[in-house]
mmCIF file of C-alpha atoms and ligand atoms in Angstrom:
data_model
loop_
_atom_site.group_PDB
_atom_site.id
_atom_site.type_symbol
_atom_site.label_atom_id
_atom_site.label_comp_id
_atom_site.label_asym_id
_atom_site.label_seq_id
_atom_site.Cartn_x
_atom_site.Cartn_y
_atom_site.Cartn_z
ATOM 1 C CA MET A 1 116.240 90.350 122.722
ATOM 2 C CA SER A 2 113.569 92.597 124.212
ATOM 3 C CA ARG A 3 109.917 91.808 124.786
ATOM 4 C CA PRO A 4 108.128 91.673 121.456
ATOM 5 C CA ALA A 5 105.439 94.300 122.058
ATOM 6 C CA ILE A 6 105.587 96.321 118.904
ATOM 7 C CA ALA A 7 103.582 98.951 117.046
ATOM 8 C CA ARG A 8 104.674 98.590 113.433
ATOM 9 C CA ILE A 9 104.211 101.881 111.614
ATOM 10 C CA ASN A 10 103.755 101.496 107.862
ATOM 11 C CA LEU A 11 104.980 104.803 106.409
ATOM 12 C CA ASP A 12 103.869 103.893 102.900
ATOM 13 C CA HIS A 13 100.313 103.597 104.203
ATOM 14 C CA LEU A 14 100.711 106.964 105.937
ATOM 15 C CA ARG A 15 101.835 108.483 102.637
ATOM 16 C CA HIS A 16 98.908 106.800 100.847
ATOM 17 C CA ASN A 17 96.438 108.271 103.337
ATOM 18 C CA TYR A 18 97.968 111.727 103.131
ATOM 19 C CA ARG A 19 97.694 111.682 99.325
ATOM 20 C CA LEU A 20 94.047 110.609 99.496
ATOM 21 C CA LEU A 21 93.308 113.421 101.909
ATOM 22 C CA LYS A 22 95.166 115.907 99.658
ATOM 23 C CA GLN A 23 92.781 114.899 96.829
ATOM 24 C CA ARG A 24 89.769 115.427 99.047
ATOM 25 C CA ALA A 25 91.122 118.749 100.317
ATOM 26 C CA GLY A 26 91.412 120.170 96.811
ATOM 27 C CA ARG A 27 92.941 123.639 96.975
ATOM 28 C CA SER A 28 92.690 123.728 100.757
ATOM 29 C CA GLU A 29 95.925 123.316 102.757
ATOM 30 C CA ILE A 30 96.243 120.301 105.020
ATOM 31 C CA MET A 31 97.125 120.892 108.675
ATOM 32 C CA ALA A 32 98.139 117.351 109.670
ATOM 33 C CA VAL A 33 96.973 116.732 113.170
ATOM 34 C CA VAL A 34 99.864 114.949 114.891
ATOM 35 C CA LYS A 35 99.084 115.709 118.523
ATOM 36 C CA ALA A 36 99.517 113.100 121.259
ATOM 37 C CA ASN A 37 102.672 111.677 119.630
ATOM 38 C CA ALA A 38 100.865 111.444 116.272
ATOM 39 C CA TYR A 39 97.920 109.652 117.875
ATOM 40 C CA GLY A 40 100.389 107.154 119.365
ATOM 41 C CA HIS A 41 102.105 106.484 116.029
ATOM 42 C CA GLU A 42 105.430 108.148 116.996
ATOM 43 C CA GLN A 43 106.132 111.683 115.962
ATOM 44 C CA TYR A 44 109.702 110.902 114.895
ATOM 45 C CA LEU A 45 108.374 108.604 112.215
ATOM 46 C CA VAL A 46 105.194 110.430 111.185
ATOM 47 C CA ALA A 47 106.146 114.122 110.975
ATOM 48 C CA PRO A 48 109.182 113.767 108.746
ATOM 49 C CA THR A 49 107.282 111.459 106.417
ATOM 50 C CA LEU A 50 104.423 113.919 106.060
ATOM 51 C CA PHE A 51 106.995 116.723 105.562
ATOM 52 C CA GLU A 52 108.508 114.767 102.721
ATOM 53 C CA GLU A 53 105.003 114.478 101.213
ATOM 54 C CA GLY A 54 104.829 118.266 101.196
ATOM 55 C CA CYS A 55 102.981 118.943 104.453
ATOM 56 C CA ARG A 56 103.890 122.363 105.849
ATOM 57 C CA ASN A 57 101.332 122.734 108.623
ATOM 58 C CA PHE A 58 101.099 120.471 111.654
ATOM 59 C CA GLY A 59 98.585 120.567 114.494
ATOM 60 C CA VAL A 60 99.651 119.571 118.035
ATOM 61 C CA THR A 61 98.039 120.048 121.416
ATOM 62 C CA ASP A 62 100.229 122.486 123.305
ATOM 63 C CA ALA A 63 103.527 124.367 123.385
ATOM 64 C CA THR A 64 105.409 121.382 124.873
ATOM 65 C CA GLU A 65 104.368 119.166 121.985
ATOM 66 C CA GLY A 66 104.999 122.026 119.589
ATOM 67 C CA SER A 67 108.603 122.611 120.730
ATOM 68 C CA GLU A 68 109.279 118.870 120.534
ATOM 69 C CA LEU A 69 107.965 118.815 117.010
ATOM 70 C CA ARG A 70 109.978 121.905 116.051
ATOM 71 C CA ALA A 71 113.114 120.022 117.138
ATOM 72 C CA ILE A 72 112.173 117.194 114.767
ATOM 73 C CA ILE A 73 111.272 119.120 111.673
ATOM 74 C CA GLY A 74 113.330 122.250 112.163
ATOM 75 C CA GLU A 75 112.661 125.612 110.537
ATOM 76 C CA LEU A 76 112.686 124.262 107.012
ATOM 77 C CA GLU A 77 110.524 126.225 104.615
ATOM 78 C CA SER A 78 108.757 128.015 107.432
ATOM 79 C CA THR A 79 106.636 125.053 108.497
ATOM 80 C CA ALA A 80 103.749 126.096 110.789
ATOM 81 C CA ILE A 81 103.172 124.247 114.053
ATOM 82 C CA THR A 82 99.695 125.035 115.344
ATOM 83 C CA LEU A 83 98.815 124.606 118.997
ATOM 84 C CA LEU A 84 95.209 123.404 118.933
ATOM 85 C CA SER A 85 94.774 123.872 122.685
ATOM 86 C CA GLY A 86 96.518 127.261 122.591
ATOM 87 C CA LEU A 87 98.654 128.360 125.494
ATOM 88 C CA PHE A 88 98.232 128.101 129.221
ATOM 89 C CA ASP A 89 100.863 130.279 130.887
ATOM 90 C CA GLU A 90 103.930 132.499 130.514
ATOM 91 C CA ASP A 91 106.248 129.554 129.875
ATOM 92 C CA ASP A 92 104.068 128.554 126.898
ATOM 93 C CA ALA A 93 104.201 132.092 125.543
ATOM 94 C CA GLU A 94 108.052 131.967 125.728
ATOM 95 C CA LEU A 95 108.004 128.662 123.918
ATOM 96 C CA CYS A 96 105.851 130.206 121.187
ATOM 97 C CA VAL A 97 108.535 132.909 120.721
ATOM 98 C CA ASP A 98 111.513 130.526 120.918
ATOM 99 C CA HIS A 99 110.097 127.849 118.565
ATOM 100 C CA ARG A 100 107.907 129.981 116.329
ATOM 101 C CA LEU A 101 104.671 128.217 117.269
ATOM 102 C CA THR A 102 101.202 129.291 116.200
ATOM 103 C CA PRO A 103 98.704 129.153 119.066
ATOM 104 C CA VAL A 104 94.967 128.886 118.688
ATOM 105 C CA ILE A 105 93.439 131.561 120.876
ATOM 106 C CA THR A 106 90.119 131.401 122.702
ATOM 107 C CA GLU A 107 90.573 133.715 125.680
ATOM 108 C CA PRO A 108 91.742 137.353 126.050
ATOM 109 C CA TYR A 109 94.336 136.393 128.735
ATOM 110 C CA GLN A 110 96.184 134.347 126.110
ATOM 111 C CA ILE A 111 96.661 137.446 123.977
ATOM 112 C CA LYS A 112 97.980 139.305 127.021
ATOM 113 C CA LEU A 113 100.466 136.492 127.720
ATOM 114 C CA LEU A 114 101.746 136.602 124.131
ATOM 115 C CA THR A 115 102.018 140.388 124.175
ATOM 116 C CA LYS A 116 103.984 140.291 127.393
ATOM 117 C CA ALA A 117 106.369 137.724 125.874
ATOM 118 C CA GLU A 118 106.755 140.061 122.860
ATOM 119 C CA PHE A 119 105.388 137.401 120.518
ATOM 120 C CA SER A 120 104.383 138.976 117.183
ATOM 121 C CA GLY A 121 103.718 135.890 115.041
ATOM 122 C CA ASP A 122 100.630 134.168 113.711
ATOM 123 C CA ILE A 123 97.628 133.179 115.827
ATOM 124 C CA TRP A 124 94.315 131.488 115.041
ATOM 125 C CA LEU A 125 91.130 132.612 116.694
ATOM 126 C CA LYS A 126 88.754 129.766 117.551
ATOM 127 C CA PHE A 127 85.016 130.219 117.783
ATOM 128 C CA ASP A 128 82.399 127.853 119.058
ATOM 129 C CA SER A 129 79.746 127.088 116.435
ATOM 130 C CA GLY A 130 77.571 124.699 118.448
ATOM 131 C CA MET A 131 79.755 122.008 119.917
ATOM 132 C CA ASN A 132 80.187 123.848 123.219
ATOM 133 C CA ARG A 133 83.726 122.704 123.676
ATOM 134 C CA LEU A 134 86.633 125.124 123.260
ATOM 135 C CA GLY A 135 85.813 128.425 121.557
ATOM 136 C CA ALA A 136 85.731 132.161 122.318
ATOM 137 C CA ALA A 137 82.966 133.225 124.657
ATOM 138 C CA ASP A 138 82.823 136.625 122.925
ATOM 139 C CA PRO A 139 84.243 136.465 119.376
ATOM 140 C CA VAL A 140 83.798 140.219 118.791
ATOM 141 C CA GLU A 141 85.779 141.120 121.929
ATOM 142 C CA LEU A 142 88.506 138.564 121.204
ATOM 143 C CA PHE A 143 88.841 139.755 117.610
ATOM 144 C CA ALA A 144 89.052 143.404 118.611
ATOM 145 C CA LEU A 145 91.738 142.615 121.216
ATOM 146 C CA ALA A 146 93.794 140.601 118.730
ATOM 147 C CA GLU A 147 93.451 143.270 116.083
ATOM 148 C CA SER A 148 94.771 145.904 118.457
ATOM 149 C CA SER A 149 97.834 143.824 119.285
ATOM 150 C CA ASP A 150 101.012 143.087 117.332
ATOM 151 C CA LEU A 151 99.745 139.583 116.643
ATOM 152 C CA HIS A 152 98.770 138.467 113.152
ATOM 153 C CA ILE A 153 95.453 136.635 112.845
ATOM 154 C CA CYS A 154 96.211 133.944 110.262
ATOM 155 C CA GLY A 155 92.792 132.334 110.398
ATOM 156 C CA PHE A 156 89.461 131.618 112.136
ATOM 157 C CA MET A 157 88.794 128.078 113.298
ATOM 158 C CA SER A 158 85.876 126.024 114.605
ATOM 159 C CA HIS A 159 85.242 122.324 115.180
ATOM 160 C CA LEU A 160 82.328 119.987 114.291
ATOM 161 C CA ALA A 161 80.577 117.845 116.884
ATOM 162 C CA CYS A 162 78.874 115.280 114.628
ATOM 163 C CA ALA A 163 81.029 115.105 111.482
ATOM 164 C CA ASP A 164 81.206 111.303 111.708
ATOM 165 C CA GLU A 165 77.456 111.184 111.015
ATOM 166 C CA ALA A 166 77.380 112.529 107.487
ATOM 167 C CA GLU A 167 73.663 113.338 107.514
ATOM 168 C CA HIS A 168 73.547 114.943 110.967
ATOM 169 C CA PRO A 169 71.800 118.358 110.790
ATOM 170 C CA MET A 170 74.336 119.860 113.173
ATOM 171 C CA ASN A 171 77.053 119.699 110.496
ATOM 172 C CA LEU A 172 75.446 122.300 108.261
ATOM 173 C CA ALA A 173 74.072 124.276 111.189
ATOM 174 C CA GLN A 174 77.570 124.620 112.635
ATOM 175 C CA ALA A 175 79.048 125.560 109.257
ATOM 176 C CA ASN A 176 76.478 128.318 108.841
ATOM 177 C CA SER A 177 76.983 129.575 112.357
ATOM 178 C CA PHE A 178 80.796 129.667 111.867
ATOM 179 C CA LEU A 179 80.386 131.506 108.563
ATOM 180 C CA GLU A 180 78.090 134.025 110.142
ATOM 181 C CA ILE A 181 80.638 134.861 112.831
ATOM 182 C CA CYS A 182 83.542 135.032 110.304
ATOM 183 C CA ASN A 183 81.615 137.212 107.821
ATOM 184 C CA HIS A 184 80.638 139.553 110.645
ATOM 185 C CA LEU A 185 84.250 139.963 111.773
ATOM 186 C CA ALA A 186 86.403 139.748 108.637
ATOM 187 C CA PRO A 187 85.129 137.800 105.618
ATOM 188 C CA GLU A 188 88.529 137.644 103.912
ATOM 189 C CA THR A 189 90.317 135.949 106.801
ATOM 190 C CA PRO A 190 91.208 132.265 106.040
ATOM 191 C CA LYS A 191 88.929 129.707 107.718
ATOM 192 C CA SER A 192 89.248 126.127 108.967
ATOM 193 C CA LEU A 193 86.368 123.911 110.041
ATOM 194 C CA LEU A 194 86.846 120.309 108.912
ATOM 195 C CA ASN A 195 88.490 117.321 110.614
ATOM 196 C CA SER A 196 88.796 113.910 108.876
ATOM 197 C CA ALA A 197 85.132 113.072 109.018
ATOM 198 C CA GLY A 198 84.185 116.600 107.972
ATOM 199 C CA LEU A 199 85.953 116.038 104.638
ATOM 200 C CA ILE A 200 83.271 113.457 103.930
ATOM 201 C CA SER A 201 80.290 115.082 105.614
ATOM 202 C CA LEU A 202 80.803 118.683 104.483
ATOM 203 C CA PRO A 203 82.974 118.440 101.380
ATOM 204 C CA ASP A 204 81.896 121.885 100.241
ATOM 205 C CA HIS A 205 83.280 123.553 103.350
ATOM 206 C CA THR A 206 86.981 122.873 103.027
ATOM 207 C CA PHE A 207 87.765 126.609 103.126
ATOM 208 C CA GLU A 208 91.477 127.475 103.223
ATOM 209 C CA VAL A 209 92.711 124.861 105.718
ATOM 210 C CA VAL A 210 91.447 121.368 106.703
ATOM 211 C CA ARG A 211 92.629 119.493 109.785
ATOM 212 C CA PRO A 212 92.556 115.700 109.354
ATOM 213 C CA GLY A 213 93.975 113.515 112.135
ATOM 214 C CA ILE A 214 92.537 110.051 112.404
ATOM 215 C CA ALA A 215 92.275 109.523 108.609
ATOM 216 C CA LEU A 216 96.053 110.003 108.283
ATOM 217 C CA TYR A 217 96.443 106.935 110.480
ATOM 218 C CA GLY A 218 94.107 104.873 108.361
ATOM 219 C CA ALA A 219 90.956 104.570 110.461
ATOM 220 C CA GLU A 220 87.889 105.309 108.348
ATOM 221 C CA PRO A 221 86.221 108.370 109.961
ATOM 222 C CA VAL A 222 82.697 107.669 108.641
ATOM 223 C CA ALA A 223 81.682 104.043 109.062
ATOM 224 C CA ASP A 224 79.599 103.581 105.901
ATOM 225 C CA GLN A 225 81.594 105.826 103.549
ATOM 226 C CA ALA A 226 85.053 104.300 103.324
ATOM 227 C CA MET A 227 87.690 106.557 101.774
ATOM 228 C CA GLY A 228 90.098 103.723 100.940
ATOM 229 C CA LEU A 229 92.503 104.431 103.772
ATOM 230 C CA LYS A 230 95.193 101.936 104.840
ATOM 231 C CA PRO A 231 96.076 101.219 108.500
ATOM 232 C CA ALA A 232 99.294 102.984 109.467
ATOM 233 C CA MET A 233 99.719 100.870 112.593
ATOM 234 C CA THR A 234 99.729 97.156 113.251
ATOM 235 C CA LEU A 235 100.033 96.333 116.936
ATOM 236 C CA THR A 236 101.615 92.959 117.595
ATOM 237 C CA GLY A 237 102.704 90.746 120.450
ATOM 238 C CA GLU A 238 103.836 87.116 120.668
ATOM 239 C CA VAL A 239 102.482 83.838 121.996
ATOM 240 C CA MET A 240 104.607 83.080 125.096
ATOM 241 C CA GLN A 241 102.975 79.699 125.975
ATOM 242 C CA ARG A 242 100.492 77.230 124.597
ATOM 243 C CA ARG A 243 98.631 75.445 127.382
ATOM 244 C CA ASP A 244 96.024 72.692 127.469
ATOM 245 C CA ILE A 245 93.272 73.069 130.075
ATOM 246 C CA GLN A 246 90.490 70.777 131.247
ATOM 247 C CA PRO A 247 86.730 71.216 131.849
ATOM 248 C CA GLY A 248 86.283 73.246 135.064
ATOM 249 C CA ASP A 249 89.681 74.982 134.769
ATOM 250 C CA ALA A 250 89.421 78.805 135.083
ATOM 251 C CA VAL A 251 91.472 81.406 133.239
ATOM 252 C CA SER A 252 92.986 84.644 134.545
ATOM 253 C CA TYR A 253 92.035 87.030 137.384
ATOM 254 C CA GLY A 254 88.639 86.626 138.865
ATOM 255 C CA ALA A 255 88.214 83.252 137.182
ATOM 256 C CA SER A 256 85.735 84.922 134.885
ATOM 257 C CA PHE A 257 86.166 82.220 132.228
ATOM 258 C CA THR A 258 85.799 78.506 132.890
ATOM 259 C CA ALA A 259 86.478 75.813 130.328
ATOM 260 C CA GLU A 260 83.485 73.599 129.525
ATOM 261 C CA GLN A 261 85.510 71.136 127.476
ATOM 262 C CA PRO A 262 89.173 70.328 126.980
ATOM 263 C CA MET A 263 90.722 73.290 125.206
ATOM 264 C CA SER A 264 93.994 74.905 124.257
ATOM 265 C CA ILE A 265 94.848 78.495 125.193
ATOM 266 C CA ALA A 266 97.611 80.831 124.215
ATOM 267 C CA VAL A 267 99.224 83.242 126.687
ATOM 268 C CA ILE A 268 100.206 86.405 124.797
ATOM 269 C CA GLY A 269 102.811 88.685 126.292
ATOM 270 C CA MET A 270 100.922 91.980 126.073
ATOM 271 C CA GLY A 271 98.321 93.451 128.384
ATOM 272 C CA TYR A 272 96.684 96.636 129.510
ATOM 273 C CA ALA A 273 99.968 98.326 130.387
ATOM 274 C CA ASP A 274 100.792 98.032 126.684
ATOM 275 C CA GLY A 275 97.405 99.540 125.766
ATOM 276 C CA ILE A 276 95.364 96.345 125.258
ATOM 277 C CA PRO A 277 92.059 97.612 126.617
ATOM 278 C CA ARG A 278 90.863 95.660 129.647
ATOM 279 C CA PRO A 279 87.262 95.744 128.408
ATOM 280 C CA LEU A 280 88.394 93.284 125.688
ATOM 281 C CA SER A 281 88.337 90.678 128.520
ATOM 282 C CA ASN A 282 86.118 87.724 127.345
ATOM 283 C CA ARG A 283 85.106 89.840 124.354
ATOM 284 C CA GLY A 284 87.867 90.746 121.906
ATOM 285 C CA THR A 285 89.544 88.849 119.106
ATOM 286 C CA VAL A 286 93.138 88.645 117.982
ATOM 287 C CA PHE A 287 94.695 87.523 114.707
ATOM 288 C CA ILE A 288 97.249 84.692 114.593
ATOM 289 C CA ARG A 289 98.426 82.669 111.588
ATOM 290 C CA GLY A 290 95.674 83.859 109.290
ATOM 291 C CA GLN A 291 92.771 83.408 111.703
ATOM 292 C CA LYS A 292 90.885 85.241 114.422
ATOM 293 C CA TYR A 293 90.794 83.836 117.959
ATOM 294 C CA PRO A 294 88.634 84.994 120.906
ATOM 295 C CA VAL A 295 90.027 86.537 124.080
ATOM 296 C CA ILE A 296 89.152 84.498 127.171
ATOM 297 C CA GLY A 297 89.355 85.627 130.773
ATOM 298 C CA ARG A 298 90.500 89.029 131.925
ATOM 299 C CA VAL A 299 93.202 91.020 130.159
ATOM 300 C CA CYS A 300 96.045 91.413 132.663
ATOM 301 C CA MET A 301 98.732 94.085 132.916
ATOM 302 C CA ASP A 302 101.248 92.060 130.865
ATOM 303 C CA TYR A 303 99.242 89.125 129.436
ATOM 304 C CA THR A 304 96.199 88.313 127.368
ATOM 305 C CA MET A 305 94.819 84.780 126.939
ATOM 306 C CA VAL A 306 93.007 83.496 123.847
ATOM 307 C CA ASP A 307 91.232 80.281 122.894
ATOM 308 C CA ILE A 308 93.357 78.535 120.266
ATOM 309 C CA SER A 309 91.669 75.118 120.446
ATOM 310 C CA ASN A 310 92.048 72.982 117.330
ATOM 311 C CA SER A 311 94.761 75.228 115.859
ATOM 312 C CA GLU A 312 98.428 74.891 115.170
ATOM 313 C CA VAL A 313 99.252 78.091 117.085
ATOM 314 C CA GLN A 314 102.566 77.783 118.932
ATOM 315 C CA ALA A 315 104.754 79.755 121.320
ATOM 316 C CA GLY A 316 106.635 82.340 119.265
ATOM 317 C CA ASP A 317 103.792 83.000 116.842
ATOM 318 C CA GLN A 318 103.088 86.667 116.140
ATOM 319 C CA VAL A 319 99.741 88.029 117.377
ATOM 320 C CA GLU A 320 97.991 91.049 115.866
ATOM 321 C CA PHE A 321 95.708 93.040 118.150
ATOM 322 C CA TRP A 322 94.762 95.514 115.421
ATOM 323 C CA GLY A 323 96.116 96.674 112.100
ATOM 324 C CA GLU A 324 96.383 94.876 108.769
ATOM 325 C CA HIS A 325 93.882 92.103 109.505
ATOM 326 C CA ILE A 326 91.629 93.460 112.291
ATOM 327 C CA SER A 327 90.879 97.140 111.917
ATOM 328 C CA ALA A 328 91.182 99.400 114.910
ATOM 329 C CA ASN A 329 87.550 100.457 114.230
ATOM 330 C CA GLU A 330 86.450 96.792 114.509
ATOM 331 C CA VAL A 331 88.225 96.396 117.864
ATOM 332 C CA ALA A 332 86.854 99.703 119.111
ATOM 333 C CA ALA A 333 83.325 98.676 118.221
ATOM 334 C CA GLN A 334 83.675 95.516 120.335
ATOM 335 C CA ILE A 335 84.136 97.616 123.439
ATOM 336 C CA ASP A 336 82.064 100.704 122.637
ATOM 337 C CA THR A 337 84.967 103.036 122.108
ATOM 338 C CA ILE A 338 86.712 104.692 119.147
ATOM 339 C CA SER A 339 89.989 103.979 117.394
ATOM 340 C CA TYR A 340 91.465 107.169 118.830
ATOM 341 C CA THR A 341 91.457 105.742 122.334
ATOM 342 C CA LEU A 342 93.138 102.559 121.162
ATOM 343 C CA PHE A 343 95.932 104.412 119.392
ATOM 344 C CA THR A 344 96.596 106.973 122.097
ATOM 345 C CA GLY A 345 96.325 104.345 124.824
ATOM 346 C CA ILE A 346 99.342 102.374 123.627
ATOM 347 C CA GLY A 347 101.863 102.102 126.459
ATOM 348 C CA GLU A 348 105.231 103.875 126.348
ATOM 349 C CA ARG A 349 106.960 100.525 126.706
ATOM 350 C CA VAL A 350 105.620 99.366 123.307
ATOM 351 C CA ARG A 351 108.319 99.865 120.685
ATOM 352 C CA ARG A 352 107.244 101.840 117.612
ATOM 353 C CA VAL A 353 109.144 100.585 114.627
ATOM 354 C CA ARG A 354 109.042 101.356 110.927
ATOM 355 C CA ALA A 355 107.234 98.476 109.232
HETATM 356 C C1 PLP B 401 90.604 121.127 116.869
HETATM 357 C C2 PLP B 401 90.807 119.828 116.217
HETATM 358 N N1 PLP B 401 90.970 119.816 114.886
HETATM 359 C C3 PLP B 401 91.184 118.651 114.219
HETATM 360 C C4 PLP B 401 91.251 117.422 114.897
HETATM 361 C C5 PLP B 401 91.434 116.139 114.135
HETATM 362 O O1 PLP B 401 90.279 115.377 114.188
HETATM 363 P P1 PLP B 401 90.204 113.932 113.518
HETATM 364 O O2 PLP B 401 91.272 113.133 114.151
HETATM 365 O O3 PLP B 401 88.832 113.467 113.875
HETATM 366 O O4 PLP B 401 90.395 114.110 112.053
HETATM 367 C C6 PLP B 401 91.073 117.417 116.267
HETATM 368 C C7 PLP B 401 91.081 116.119 116.989
HETATM 369 O O5 PLP B 401 90.622 115.934 118.038
HETATM 370 C C8 PLP B 401 90.843 118.644 116.954
HETATM 371 O O6 PLP B 401 90.655 118.673 118.262
#
């Protein structure tokens, strides 16, 4: 038997989340964002399930992820695979041709690479509308260059900086700025602005395509406006040992925790190489046998210790780090991060299995 470090992926919950998002999206198409191995949830499980639900547009990071996904879902019903970070070099342009990928373009050199590779498929043009991350420096120039090529502009895209704060003034300001650029260039061209949180913050700006990622996986994107999502992943390990320690005994590297009274601890066989964040040291909680227990001492590469005093917890018990009973958002809040980093930080050696 192999080490029980498992991310259980509940495909019914994934379906439930997709359906909720479909309702929110209305007539707008969903581009399911499945980059970074479906936010750590395993592309082989996630993409075919969403395809079965009717999803025909998937967003990944780059051409490497795109060609891997094409191998999973095939050419069926001309499913679009959108490269949200576009393309970087000639090899990427070839991959776009070979696997019928749809790059998001922000720079003139990318159009030149595609033209050289004789790519004549769909592209998105991405504009900055205030986030100052990826977006064309000169939308007019980029549009003109794309128009004069054999490429087909299938849409204009932008991305929101503050969508997870529903009332933030930047949301509407960005939407207006994006609309202004689009209307100046080609008002009829399809548009896409919203991620998961945007579906809550700017529900009137769904346009033709919306791009939810994190909500698919069941983490509520806006803290105080729950959509009713269900966690797609439950990350579990196992208690390897139960130990009794005495006052003055220290636990784990650096002896950062010292017992003040007799206590019982559990040694769990998962650590930071599995994606258990080290900042949870002396801070996090785990869920065992219907109850939460605090992490004590430093999280190690392969082990995490918790205080299980006055409990019946035994070696062999299953331990949940996040999922059904402790939400990823709750864990993230304990260490000032976001659920995205928890999901994408899960180690390769953790088995992803269908729940
Ligand atoms: C361009 C773009 N669109 C959509 C998404 C999905 O965002 P979320 O996971 O917040 O829904 C991302 C994620 O980072 C993105 O970069």
